[in-house]
mmCIF file of C-alpha atoms in Angstrom:
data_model
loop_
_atom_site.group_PDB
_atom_site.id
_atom_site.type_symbol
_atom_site.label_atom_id
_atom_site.label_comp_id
_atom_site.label_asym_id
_atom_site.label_seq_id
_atom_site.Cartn_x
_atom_site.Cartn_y
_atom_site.Cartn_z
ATOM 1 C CA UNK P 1 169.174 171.791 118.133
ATOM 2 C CA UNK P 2 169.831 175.101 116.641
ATOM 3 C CA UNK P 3 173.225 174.610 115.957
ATOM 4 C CA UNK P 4 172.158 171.351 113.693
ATOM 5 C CA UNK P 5 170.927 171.971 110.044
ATOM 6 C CA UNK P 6 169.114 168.577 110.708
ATOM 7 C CA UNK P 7 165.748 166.870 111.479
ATOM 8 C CA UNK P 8 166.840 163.803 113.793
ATOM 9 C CA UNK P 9 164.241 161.625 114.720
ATOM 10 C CA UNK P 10 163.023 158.279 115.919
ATOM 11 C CA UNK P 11 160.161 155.721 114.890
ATOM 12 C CA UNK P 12 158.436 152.907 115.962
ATOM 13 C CA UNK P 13 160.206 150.842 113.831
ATOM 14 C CA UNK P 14 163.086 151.124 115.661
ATOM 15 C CA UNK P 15 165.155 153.857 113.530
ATOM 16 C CA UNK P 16 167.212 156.768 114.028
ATOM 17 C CA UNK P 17 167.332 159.038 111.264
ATOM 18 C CA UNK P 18 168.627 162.148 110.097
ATOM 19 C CA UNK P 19 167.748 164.401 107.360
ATOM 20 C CA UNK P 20 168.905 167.449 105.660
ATOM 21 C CA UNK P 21 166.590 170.329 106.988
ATOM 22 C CA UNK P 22 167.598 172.384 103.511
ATOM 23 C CA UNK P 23 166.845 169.650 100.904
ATOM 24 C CA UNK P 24 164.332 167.329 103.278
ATOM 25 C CA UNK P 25 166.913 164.749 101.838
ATOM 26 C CA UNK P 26 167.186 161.588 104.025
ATOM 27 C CA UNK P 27 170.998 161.719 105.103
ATOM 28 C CA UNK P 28 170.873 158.057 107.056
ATOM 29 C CA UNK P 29 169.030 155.770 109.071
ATOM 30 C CA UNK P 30 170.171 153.255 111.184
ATOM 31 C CA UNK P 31 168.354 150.456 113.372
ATOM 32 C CA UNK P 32 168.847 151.241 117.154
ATOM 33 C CA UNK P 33 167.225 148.048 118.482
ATOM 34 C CA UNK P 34 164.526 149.604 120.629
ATOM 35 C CA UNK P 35 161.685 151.803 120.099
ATOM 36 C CA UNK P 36 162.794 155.459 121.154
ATOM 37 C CA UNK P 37 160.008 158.118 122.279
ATOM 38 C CA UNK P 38 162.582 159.517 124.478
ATOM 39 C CA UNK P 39 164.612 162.777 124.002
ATOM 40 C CA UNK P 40 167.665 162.952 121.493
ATOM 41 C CA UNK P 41 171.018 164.905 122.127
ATOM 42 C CA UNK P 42 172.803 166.611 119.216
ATOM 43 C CA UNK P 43 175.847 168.135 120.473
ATOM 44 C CA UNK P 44 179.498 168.656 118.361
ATOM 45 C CA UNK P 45 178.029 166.676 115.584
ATOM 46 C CA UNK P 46 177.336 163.183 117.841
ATOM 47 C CA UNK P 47 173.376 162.327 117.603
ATOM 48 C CA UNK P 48 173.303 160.211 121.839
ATOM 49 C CA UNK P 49 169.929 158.082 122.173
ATOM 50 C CA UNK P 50 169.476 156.210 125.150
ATOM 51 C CA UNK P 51 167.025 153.054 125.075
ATOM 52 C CA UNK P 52 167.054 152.487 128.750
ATOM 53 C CA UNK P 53 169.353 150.353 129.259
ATOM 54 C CA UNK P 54 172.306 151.898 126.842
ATOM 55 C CA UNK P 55 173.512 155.107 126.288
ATOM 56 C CA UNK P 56 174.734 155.445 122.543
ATOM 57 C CA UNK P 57 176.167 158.402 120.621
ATOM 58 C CA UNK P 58 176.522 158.312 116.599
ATOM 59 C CA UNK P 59 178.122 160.858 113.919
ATOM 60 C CA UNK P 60 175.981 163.173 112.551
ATOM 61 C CA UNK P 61 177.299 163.229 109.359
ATOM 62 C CA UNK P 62 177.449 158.818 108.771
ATOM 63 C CA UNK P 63 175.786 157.492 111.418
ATOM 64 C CA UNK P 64 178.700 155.532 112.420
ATOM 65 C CA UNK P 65 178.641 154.729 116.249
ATOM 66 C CA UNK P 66 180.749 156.600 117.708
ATOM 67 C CA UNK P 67 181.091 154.750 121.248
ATOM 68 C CA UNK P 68 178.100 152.966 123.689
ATOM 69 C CA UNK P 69 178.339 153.154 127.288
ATOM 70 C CA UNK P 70 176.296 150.151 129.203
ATOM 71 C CA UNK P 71 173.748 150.999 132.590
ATOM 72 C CA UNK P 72 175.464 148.228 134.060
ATOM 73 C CA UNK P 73 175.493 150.102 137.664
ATOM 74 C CA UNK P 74 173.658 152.984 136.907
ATOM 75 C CA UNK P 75 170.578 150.624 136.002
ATOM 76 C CA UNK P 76 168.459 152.855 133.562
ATOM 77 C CA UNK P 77 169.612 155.665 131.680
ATOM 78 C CA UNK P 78 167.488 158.980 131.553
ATOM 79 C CA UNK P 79 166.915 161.050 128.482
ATOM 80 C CA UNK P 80 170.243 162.574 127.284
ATOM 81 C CA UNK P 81 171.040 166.702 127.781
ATOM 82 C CA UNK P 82 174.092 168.216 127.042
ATOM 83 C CA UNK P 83 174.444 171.205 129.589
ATOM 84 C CA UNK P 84 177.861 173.388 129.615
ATOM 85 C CA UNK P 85 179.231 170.769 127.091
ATOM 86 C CA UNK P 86 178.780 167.991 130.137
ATOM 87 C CA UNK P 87 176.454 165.116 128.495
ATOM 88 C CA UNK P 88 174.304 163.838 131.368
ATOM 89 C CA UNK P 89 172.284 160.940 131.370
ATOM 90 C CA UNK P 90 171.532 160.093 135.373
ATOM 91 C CA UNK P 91 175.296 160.695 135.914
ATOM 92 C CA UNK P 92 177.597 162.316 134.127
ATOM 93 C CA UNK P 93 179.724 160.764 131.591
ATOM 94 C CA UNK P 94 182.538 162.160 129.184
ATOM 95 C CA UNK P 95 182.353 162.458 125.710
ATOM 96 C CA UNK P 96 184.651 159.704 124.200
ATOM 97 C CA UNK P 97 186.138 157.645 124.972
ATOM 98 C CA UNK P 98 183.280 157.398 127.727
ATOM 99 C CA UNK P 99 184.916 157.838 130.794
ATOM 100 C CA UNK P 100 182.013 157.740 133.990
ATOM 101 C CA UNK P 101 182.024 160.586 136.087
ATOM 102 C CA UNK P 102 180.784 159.664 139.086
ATOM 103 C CA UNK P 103 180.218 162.116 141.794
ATOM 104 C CA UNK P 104 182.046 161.748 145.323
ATOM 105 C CA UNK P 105 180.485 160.790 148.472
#
């Protein structure tokens, strides 16, 4: 996360939160539905949390969601990692709108 001037973090109660790493100022938290010990993407200002069973990227600067993308046939998602701008999850998947990448057989 060295390109982020933020702390982004989760709790046990079920938040997702960023703050300002200059003031310490809380920028936004939002509810995420699940309890979250699992890694955390930050990549072109989207924060992408996975709680299993969704994959879910939100704006940096709001916390708006920016777009969820379902297991449904993958079953579980893994931790999230960005790697030569590719976000990968188990499979890849596109930044928005979400598009799956799946790889050929």
């Amino acid at each position: 996360m060295t390109d982020c001037p933020y702390l982004v973090y989760t709790d046990y109660r079920k938040n997702l939160t960023v703050r300002d790493t200059a003031t310490g100022r809380q920028r936004w938290t939002r509810k995420i539905g699940s309890f979250n010990s699992r890694r955390i993407a930050v990549h072109e200002g989207l924060v992408i949390v996975t709680d299993a069973e969704r994959l879910r990227a939100f704006a940096v600067a709001d916390g708006a969601e920016r777009w969820t993308l379902k297991a449904g046939d993958f079953s579980r998602f893994r931790d999230p990692e960005v790697i030569d701008g590719v976000l990968y999850a188990r499979k890849a998947a596109d930044r928005p709108p979400g598009r799956v990448n799946r790889p050929r057989r």
